[in-house]
Each structure stands twice: as structure tokens, then as C-alpha cells.
GROMACS .gro file of C-alpha atoms in nm:
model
  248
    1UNK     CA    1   0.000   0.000   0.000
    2UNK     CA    2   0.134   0.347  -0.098
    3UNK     CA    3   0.230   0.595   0.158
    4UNK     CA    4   0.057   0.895   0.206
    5UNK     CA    5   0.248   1.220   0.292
    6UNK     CA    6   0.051   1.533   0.450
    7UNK     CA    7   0.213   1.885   0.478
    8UNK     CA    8   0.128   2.233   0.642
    9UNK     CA    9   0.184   2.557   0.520
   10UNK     CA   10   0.350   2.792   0.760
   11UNK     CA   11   0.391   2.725   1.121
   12UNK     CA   12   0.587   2.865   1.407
   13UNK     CA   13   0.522   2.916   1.816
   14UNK     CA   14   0.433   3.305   1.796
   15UNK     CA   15   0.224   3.267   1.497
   16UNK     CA   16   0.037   2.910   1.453
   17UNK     CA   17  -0.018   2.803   1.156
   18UNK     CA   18  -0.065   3.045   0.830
   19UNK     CA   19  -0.022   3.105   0.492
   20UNK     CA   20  -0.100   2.892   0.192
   21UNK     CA   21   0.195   2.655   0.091
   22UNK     CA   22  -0.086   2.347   0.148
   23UNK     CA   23  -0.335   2.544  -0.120
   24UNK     CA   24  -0.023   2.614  -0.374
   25UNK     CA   25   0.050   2.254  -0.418
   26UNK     CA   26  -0.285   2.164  -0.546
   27UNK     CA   27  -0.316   2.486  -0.748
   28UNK     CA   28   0.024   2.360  -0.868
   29UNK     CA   29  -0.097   1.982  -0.955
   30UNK     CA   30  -0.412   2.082  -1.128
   31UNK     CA   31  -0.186   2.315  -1.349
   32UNK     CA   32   0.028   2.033  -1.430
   33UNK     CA   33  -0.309   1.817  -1.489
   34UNK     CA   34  -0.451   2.074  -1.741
   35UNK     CA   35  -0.098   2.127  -1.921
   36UNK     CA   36  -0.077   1.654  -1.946
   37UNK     CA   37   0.273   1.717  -1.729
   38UNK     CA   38   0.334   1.393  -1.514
   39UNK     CA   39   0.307   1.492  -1.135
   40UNK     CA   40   0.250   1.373  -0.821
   41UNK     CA   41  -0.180   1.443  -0.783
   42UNK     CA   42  -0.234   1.689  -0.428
   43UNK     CA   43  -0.546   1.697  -0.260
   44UNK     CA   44  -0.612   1.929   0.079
   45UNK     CA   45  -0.718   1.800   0.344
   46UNK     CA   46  -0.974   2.019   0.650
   47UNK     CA   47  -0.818   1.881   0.938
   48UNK     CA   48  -0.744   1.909   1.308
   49UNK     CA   49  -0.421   1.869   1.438
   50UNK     CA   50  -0.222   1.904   1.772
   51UNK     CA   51   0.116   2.071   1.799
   52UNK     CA   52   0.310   2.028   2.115
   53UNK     CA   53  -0.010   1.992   2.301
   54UNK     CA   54  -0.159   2.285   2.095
   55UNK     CA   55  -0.466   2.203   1.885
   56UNK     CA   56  -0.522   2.359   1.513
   57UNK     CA   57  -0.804   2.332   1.288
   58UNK     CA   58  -0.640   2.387   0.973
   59UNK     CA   59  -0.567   2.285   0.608
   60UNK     CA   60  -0.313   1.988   0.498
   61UNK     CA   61  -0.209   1.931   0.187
   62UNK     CA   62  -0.204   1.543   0.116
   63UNK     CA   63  -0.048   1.322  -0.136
   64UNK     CA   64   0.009   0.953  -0.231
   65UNK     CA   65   0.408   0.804  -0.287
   66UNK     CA   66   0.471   0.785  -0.652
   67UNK     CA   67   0.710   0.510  -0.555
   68UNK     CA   68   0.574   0.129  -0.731
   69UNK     CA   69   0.690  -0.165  -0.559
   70UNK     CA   70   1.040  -0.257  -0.607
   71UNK     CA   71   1.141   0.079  -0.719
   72UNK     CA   72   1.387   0.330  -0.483
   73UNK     CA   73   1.470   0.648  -0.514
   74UNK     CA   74   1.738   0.884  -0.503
   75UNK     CA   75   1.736   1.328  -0.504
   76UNK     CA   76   1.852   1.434  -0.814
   77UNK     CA   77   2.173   1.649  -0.652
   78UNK     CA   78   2.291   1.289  -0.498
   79UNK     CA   79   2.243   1.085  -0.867
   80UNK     CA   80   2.445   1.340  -0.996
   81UNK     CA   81   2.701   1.397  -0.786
   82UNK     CA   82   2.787   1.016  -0.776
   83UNK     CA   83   2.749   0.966  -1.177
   84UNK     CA   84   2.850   1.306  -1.364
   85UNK     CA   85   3.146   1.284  -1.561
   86UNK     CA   86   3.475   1.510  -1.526
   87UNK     CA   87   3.324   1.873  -1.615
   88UNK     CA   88   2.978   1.762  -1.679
   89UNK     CA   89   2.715   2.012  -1.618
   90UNK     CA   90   2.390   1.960  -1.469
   91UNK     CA   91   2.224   2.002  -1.731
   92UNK     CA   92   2.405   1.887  -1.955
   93UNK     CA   93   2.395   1.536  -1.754
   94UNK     CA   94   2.027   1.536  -1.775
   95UNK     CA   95   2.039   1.575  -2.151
   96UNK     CA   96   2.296   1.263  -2.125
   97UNK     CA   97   1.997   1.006  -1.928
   98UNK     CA   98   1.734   1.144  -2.182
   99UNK     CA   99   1.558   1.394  -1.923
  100UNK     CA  100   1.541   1.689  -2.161
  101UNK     CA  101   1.256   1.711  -2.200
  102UNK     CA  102   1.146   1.698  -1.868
  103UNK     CA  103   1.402   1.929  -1.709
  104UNK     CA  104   1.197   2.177  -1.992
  105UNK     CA  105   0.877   2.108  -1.866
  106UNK     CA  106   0.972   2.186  -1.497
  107UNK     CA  107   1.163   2.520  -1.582
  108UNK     CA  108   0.777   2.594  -1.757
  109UNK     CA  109   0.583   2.519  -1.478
  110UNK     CA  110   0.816   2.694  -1.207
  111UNK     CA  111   0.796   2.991  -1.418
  112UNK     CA  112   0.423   2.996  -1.434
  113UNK     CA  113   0.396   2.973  -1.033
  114UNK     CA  114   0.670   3.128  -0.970
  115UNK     CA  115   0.829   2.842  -0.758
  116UNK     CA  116   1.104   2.955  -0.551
  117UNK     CA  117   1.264   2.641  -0.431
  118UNK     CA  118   1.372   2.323  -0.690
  119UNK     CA  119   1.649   2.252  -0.512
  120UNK     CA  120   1.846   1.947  -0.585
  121UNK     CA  121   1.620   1.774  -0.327
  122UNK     CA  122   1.315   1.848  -0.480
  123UNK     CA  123   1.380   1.633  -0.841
  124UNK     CA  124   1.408   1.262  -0.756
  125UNK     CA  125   1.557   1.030  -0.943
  126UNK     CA  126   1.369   0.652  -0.956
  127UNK     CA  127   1.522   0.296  -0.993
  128UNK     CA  128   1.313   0.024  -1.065
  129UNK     CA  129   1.414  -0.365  -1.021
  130UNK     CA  130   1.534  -0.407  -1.336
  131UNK     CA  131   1.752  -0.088  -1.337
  132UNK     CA  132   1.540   0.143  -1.569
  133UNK     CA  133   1.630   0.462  -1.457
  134UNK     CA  134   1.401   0.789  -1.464
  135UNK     CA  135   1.323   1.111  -1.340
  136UNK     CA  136   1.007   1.094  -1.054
  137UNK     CA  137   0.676   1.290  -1.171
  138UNK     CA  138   0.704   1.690  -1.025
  139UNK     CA  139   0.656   1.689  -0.632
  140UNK     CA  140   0.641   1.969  -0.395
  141UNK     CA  141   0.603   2.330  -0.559
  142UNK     CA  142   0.437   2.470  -0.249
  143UNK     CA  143   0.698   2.754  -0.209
  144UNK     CA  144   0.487   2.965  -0.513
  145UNK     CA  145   0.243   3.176  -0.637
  146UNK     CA  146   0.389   3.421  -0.331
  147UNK     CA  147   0.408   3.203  -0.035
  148UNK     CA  148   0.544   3.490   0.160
  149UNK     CA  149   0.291   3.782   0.083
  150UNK     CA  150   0.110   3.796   0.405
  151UNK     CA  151  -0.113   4.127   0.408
  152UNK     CA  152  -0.298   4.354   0.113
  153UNK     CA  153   0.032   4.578   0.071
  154UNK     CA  154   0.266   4.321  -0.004
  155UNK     CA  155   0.056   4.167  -0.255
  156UNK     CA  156   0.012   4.507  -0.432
  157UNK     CA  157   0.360   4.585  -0.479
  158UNK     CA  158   0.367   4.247  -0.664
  159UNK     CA  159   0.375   4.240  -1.015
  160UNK     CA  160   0.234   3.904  -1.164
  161UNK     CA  161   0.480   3.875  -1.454
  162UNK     CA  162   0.789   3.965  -1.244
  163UNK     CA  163   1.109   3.761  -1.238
  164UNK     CA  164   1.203   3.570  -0.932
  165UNK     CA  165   1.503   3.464  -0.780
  166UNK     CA  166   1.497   3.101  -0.716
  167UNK     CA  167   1.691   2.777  -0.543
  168UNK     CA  168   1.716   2.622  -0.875
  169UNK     CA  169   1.895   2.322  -0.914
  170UNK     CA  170   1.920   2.323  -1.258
  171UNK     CA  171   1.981   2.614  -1.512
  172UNK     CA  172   1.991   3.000  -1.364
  173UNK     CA  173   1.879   3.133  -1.019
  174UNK     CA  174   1.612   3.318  -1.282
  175UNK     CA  175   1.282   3.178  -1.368
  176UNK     CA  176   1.266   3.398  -1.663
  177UNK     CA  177   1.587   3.384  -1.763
  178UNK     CA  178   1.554   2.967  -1.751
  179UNK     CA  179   1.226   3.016  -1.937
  180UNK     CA  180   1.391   3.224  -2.213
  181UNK     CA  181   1.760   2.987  -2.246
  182UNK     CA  182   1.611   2.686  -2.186
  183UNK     CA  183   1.272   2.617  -2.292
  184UNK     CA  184   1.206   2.539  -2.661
  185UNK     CA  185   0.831   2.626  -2.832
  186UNK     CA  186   0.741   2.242  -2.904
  187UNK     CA  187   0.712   2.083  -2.513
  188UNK     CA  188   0.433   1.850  -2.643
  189UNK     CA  189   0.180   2.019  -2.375
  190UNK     CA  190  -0.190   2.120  -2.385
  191UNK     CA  191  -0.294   2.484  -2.394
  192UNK     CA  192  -0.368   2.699  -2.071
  193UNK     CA  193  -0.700   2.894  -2.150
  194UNK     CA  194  -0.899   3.113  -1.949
  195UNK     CA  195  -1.126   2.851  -1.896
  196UNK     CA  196  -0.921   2.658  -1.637
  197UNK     CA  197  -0.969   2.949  -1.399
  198UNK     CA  198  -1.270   2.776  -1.242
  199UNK     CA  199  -1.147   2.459  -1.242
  200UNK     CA  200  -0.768   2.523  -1.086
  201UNK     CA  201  -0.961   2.714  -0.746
  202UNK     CA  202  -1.292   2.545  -0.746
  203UNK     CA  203  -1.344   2.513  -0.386
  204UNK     CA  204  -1.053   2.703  -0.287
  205UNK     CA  205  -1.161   3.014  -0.183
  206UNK     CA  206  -1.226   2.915   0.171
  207UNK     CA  207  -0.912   2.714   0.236
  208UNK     CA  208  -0.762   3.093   0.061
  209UNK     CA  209  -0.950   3.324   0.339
  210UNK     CA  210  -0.753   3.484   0.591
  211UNK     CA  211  -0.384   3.348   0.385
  212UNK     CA  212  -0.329   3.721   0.324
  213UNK     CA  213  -0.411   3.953   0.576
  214UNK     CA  214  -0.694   4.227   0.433
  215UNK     CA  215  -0.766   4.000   0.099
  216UNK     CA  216  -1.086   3.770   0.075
  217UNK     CA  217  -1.021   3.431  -0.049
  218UNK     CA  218  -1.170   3.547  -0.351
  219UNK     CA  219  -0.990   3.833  -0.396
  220UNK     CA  220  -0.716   3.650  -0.387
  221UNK     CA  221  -0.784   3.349  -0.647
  222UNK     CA  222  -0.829   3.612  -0.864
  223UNK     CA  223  -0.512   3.770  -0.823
  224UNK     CA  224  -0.302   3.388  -0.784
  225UNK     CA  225  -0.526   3.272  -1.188
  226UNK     CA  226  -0.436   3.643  -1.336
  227UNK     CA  227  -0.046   3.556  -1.206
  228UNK     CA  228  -0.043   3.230  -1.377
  229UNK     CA  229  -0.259   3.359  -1.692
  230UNK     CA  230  -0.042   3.635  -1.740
  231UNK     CA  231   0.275   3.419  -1.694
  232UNK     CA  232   0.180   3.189  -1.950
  233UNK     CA  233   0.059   3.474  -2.216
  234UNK     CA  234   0.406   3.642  -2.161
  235UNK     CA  235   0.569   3.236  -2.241
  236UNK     CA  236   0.295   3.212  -2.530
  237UNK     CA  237   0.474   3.573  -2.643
  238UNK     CA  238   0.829   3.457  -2.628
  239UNK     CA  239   0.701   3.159  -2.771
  240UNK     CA  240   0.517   3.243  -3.097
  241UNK     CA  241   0.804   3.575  -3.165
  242UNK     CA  242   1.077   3.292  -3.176
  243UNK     CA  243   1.250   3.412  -2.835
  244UNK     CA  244   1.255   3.065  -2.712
  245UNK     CA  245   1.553   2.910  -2.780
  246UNK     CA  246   1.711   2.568  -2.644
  247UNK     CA  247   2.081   2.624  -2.545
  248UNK     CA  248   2.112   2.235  -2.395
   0.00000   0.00000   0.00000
């Protein structure tokens, strides 16, 4: 039976529990569902917990082990520390085992969230019985669609199409600047349309209330869809003017 892994957003002693890292993940996996990009499915979870004695009512966000029998796994930073060869860049390794294309696909959907954190940790690399080797389906993108905006000003300095600085593991510390070097036109994905809005925060809008100080949950699905719609006009942009150009 497959493990199943639950996660909180925010917590610390002075504050409880807050923010919306729980909610971002399964914004994040229905993204990845419209867009036919292998993931690891989220759900959240309503759900009281206790913290050193403390009790919470709260949100979780919950998800099954992508793991099949008889296969392990391994972060990517660790695969390729043990198995690059003298001078061999990351990416350029990836290219080597045939992950290309989905090193491509996860620069695409970090820049449309605006993921902060794919760290080497946060790519996994699985080994089944026989030794087929692979990279896992995309797991934990909770630190997104501005995790750290906590109250109405912060979210109206942002602007949706900014750059961000990330933990990448692979490529730049630049979202855009991995979007523009990296990513090719033809990923062999569906089409974002404005359509998906009510289907990426259907029923979301309570679990959102009170995540940013001042902001209704509504308020702020609106803002977290015109983000992500915006994001992917601006890659639809570089796309179709011939920006997009694969440099390995």
C-alpha cells in the first residue's frame, strides 16, 4: 500500500499556523493536470491537528508516494554527484539520461507559479528492479504563487509577470531567464485557457481566506489565476516571436 504524505503551510510558536503553501501545491498539480505534465496528484485535506499539546483546525495538503513496488529512489543532486562525468554540467547530464525534455517542462511550470525552491532535493531520481532509470513525476512546488505575501500591501507591490530569484537546481537562479535559455516552443503540452480558472480554485476560496491579511479568499484566487494567466501569455509571447531558444 502506498504511503501517504501530508504537509502544512507555515507554522511557528508566535504565529500558529498560516499562509497557503498546502493550497499552492494543489493549485500547482491541477496546473500540471490541465498542461498533461506527469506529477505527483495533491489533494487538501480540513483537518485538526495538535502541535506540542496545541490544537489547530487547519488545512493539509495530502499526497500519495509515486514510488511502485520494487522501485527506490534517489534526489537528483545525490544521482548526480555520484554519476556526472569530469566537467559535466547539470544540465548537460540530464540531456545525457534522456531527461530533456522533462528538465523543460519543470523550468515551464516553475515559471508559471513562480516556484522559488527546486532545489536538488526536490527532483528525484527513480530505480526500478530491473535498473530502468528515470526522473520521478514533479513533487512539492508549495513555495509559489507568493508564499510569503502575508497582508494587502505586499501583494500590491507584486507584479504578476515579475522575475524571481529562485533555489534552482538546474539552469539560472532566474525563472525567466531559464524560461527564455532553456525552454524550446514544441514541449508536447496542452494549452492553458482562461477557462481553467474555475477549475484550478474550485473550492478554494475558503481554504484561501484569511492566507493574506486584508484579501478575501476570492480576492485573492483572482489575483493567484491572473499571475499564472499572465505568466503563460508572456511564455505564449516569447514563444510564438521565436524568443525561445534551447541552449542544452
Amino acid at each position: 500500500m502506498a504511503a501517504t504524505y501530508y504537509k502544512l503551510s507555515c507554522y511557528d510558536e508566535a504565529n500558529g499556523v498560516y499562509g497557503h503553501e498546502c493550497v499552492n501545491e494543489l493549485i500547482a498539480s491541477r496546473l500540471m493536470n490541465a498542461l498533461c505534465i506527469e506529477h505527483a496528484p495533491y489533494r487538501l485535506v480540513h483537518a485538526r491537528i495538535t502541535i506540542d499539546g496545541q490544537p489547530f483546525e487547519t488545512w493539509l495538503s495530502e499526497s500519495d508516494s509515486f514510488r511502485k513496488q520494487g522501485q527506490s529512489k534517489m534526489a537528483l543532486a545525490r544521482f548526480y554527484g555520484l554519476n556526472r562525468l569530469p566537467g559535466e554540467g547539470r544540465l548537460e547530464f540530464c540531456q545525457r539520461f534522456g531527461w530533456g525534455a522533462e528538465v523543460q517542462k519543470t523550468m515551464l511550470v516553475d515559471y508559471l507559479i513562480a516556484n522559488r525552491d527546486r532545489h536538488g532535493a526536490n527532483l528525484e531520481v527513480l530505480k526500478d528492479r530491473s535498473g530502468s532509470i528515470r526522473l520521478a513525476p514533479l513533487f512539492d512546488s508549495g513555495l509559489s504563487l507568493r508564499f510569503s505575501t502575508f497582508n494587502s500591501s505586499q501583494l500590491a507591490d507584486v507584479k504578476p509577470t515579475g522575475d524571481v530569484v529562485a533555489n534552482n537546481f538546474l539552469g539560472t537562479r532566474s525563472l525567466e531567464q531559464n524560461l527564455l535559455r532553456f525552454v524550446p516552443p514544441g514541449l508536447g503540452i496542452a494549452r492553458l485557457t482562461e477557462a481553467h480558472e474555475r477549475a484550478f480554485f474550485q473550492g478554494l476560496e475558503t481554504a484561501l481566506d484569511g492566507a493574506i491579511q486584508g484579501v478575501s479568499g476570492r480576492e485573492f484566487a483572482r489575483f493567484l489565476w491572473r499571475m499564472i494567466w499572465e505568466r503563460w501569455c508572456r511564455y505564449e509571447d516569447f514563444r510564438d516571436s521565436g524568443r525561445l531558444q534551447a541552449q542544452g
